[in-house]
């Protein structure tokens, strides 16, 4: 399997080209909506519909992979293959990430996989640190100390990118994009791009990277460390010669866009160059993985007294999200420690993890310090203010967060009269202010302050638990026996006490295992083995890029060729012969779930080119003399209208390319390898509800016809042009299964 191509950067505003696929044919170019007046020649064009949802619609959106509610009993038939293989589980988290792995020998295929799960190993040997997880942080700053600049091993004076996982979920509208651009330009005003900065290797590379790129760079390090661990444990020869299946965990509420970006980043990092036999990739939700491991361990340690039809809730409280899954015990054998579960409803969750406490801590510090010292703390006077829209923490604030971590992890909500003093960085808080709690260069945090910082996360978590409990008790009319707390935030004593107090009011016990931090990765391995559960579906990479021919506003920095430039009557330059890709090679394809990309747009036409209207919105009845004659079998003649005039037809050129780096120009398409399909649409078929009438001084009356381009990829690829749910044109092209890397 080759490395995945980098996702092409988003182009500037575009419009579709209605040019036929063959050279020499007259072109109908497409221009974007403009609020300026337009000439007569410019009206009869294809226009991009400036819909507020464009950013959402243009992204490829694979369907969510919610697991089925039923979980069958384990049997040897659940094992995907009989040969020796290795299963690797990745839990890429907002604040911390982890890896677990298990070698499954062919001779064990008929053994009890429940017992085999005892051999699951968790990677703990990270650079400079021994731990079940590693911080999800990376820095592109140079390190004079020679630090690896990721995880635990980041130099003190570095720009650190954190919480990048949450950026995968974000859908930026135009106002958010403009805000990010403004912040970046404001920060870049003092950016140091001198020769000295180049020599120091201190160029802020994050400015040119999307969140998916940063996640991939971070996971490159995770993959290298995973390979080193596997080679140490089983030998390089084994690692190079046995199949490796990978299971990836994700939050309960995770958008299709985020799932796809996660998949692309993981496949690009865990590539064939490192793992020659890597093959299958699958997804499992974090609370689901956590549930299977947590209950299994609770039964083994006799921490539960479940009976048939009892229910339990798993709360996976992490750094970015808190996710819940609810289950009913369908059958239970306490002697054999075996069970069968049925999922109740679907997992739920919210972005109320421990990062909310960190943000509340920053707000507290800003309020206490005042503007002047706060500016010093976040280092706004430094040469590296540009963030590129990413979450970046600089050395002084990073140091303060490090000192707060111990307090956050130990806080149990109990009264401590002395409070919790935190030493401020040098040069900040130099003037004592008892009212603000600043004394001797330290700031005091009281118990009430900490409760305020925890409030949002705890309240949201309890609301989620209440929602899950209500569904089980009121709607399903079942009994909840236990709530299991898991995840990094789940280790918080204060969260545990609050959830336990909530449970006491309804007679529900609360349990928290000793290894709750690694429960997700361990549970993902259990899920991948099919232990008391169905197997997760395998994900395939999309074998081609799919897009349409367009024209886009001319920009020299986009390498547009002067020969492709067309100037409209208003003097606007357009680069013709361009391609806009909507679904990319390497995107995630889920079994039985289509990947869909849509694009809303419209055509314009002068009223004189459209068949005459009679005021009813329908073409008027035509005179007999204008009708053509058709004779039936009985010799009679039937009148029928002539075919529609050529002016009412528009064409869309659809392209499918299997190139790793897709061309940006239509002329560069490999006609022998790539598929090109021209769809012809009759505008008289557009419903009246999707046709609008306009008038301007230059051309008089004209119409706009609102349509949607839809691309569906499943076992095949289908492109449709629709309007108001009515299909105007459609075509299918082969998916190109032979292009999928094994």
Coordinates of C-alpha atoms in Angstrom, one line a residue, residues 36-44 568-570 606 696 698-699:
X36 CA -22.6 43.8 -10.0
X37 CA -24.5 44.4 -13.2
X38 CA -23.8 42.0 -16.0
X39 CA -23.7 42.3 -19.7
X40 CA -26.0 40.5 -22.2
X41 CA -23.2 38.0 -23.1
X42 CA -22.4 37.3 -19.5
X43 CA -25.9 36.3 -18.4
X44 CA -26.1 33.1 -20.4
X568 CA -15.5 38.7 -19.1
X569 CA -17.2 42.0 -20.1
X570 CA -16.7 43.4 -16.6
X606 CA -31.9 35.1 -21.2
X696 CA -31.3 44.1 -15.3
X698 CA -28.2 45.4 -19.9
X699 CA -30.1 42.3 -20.9

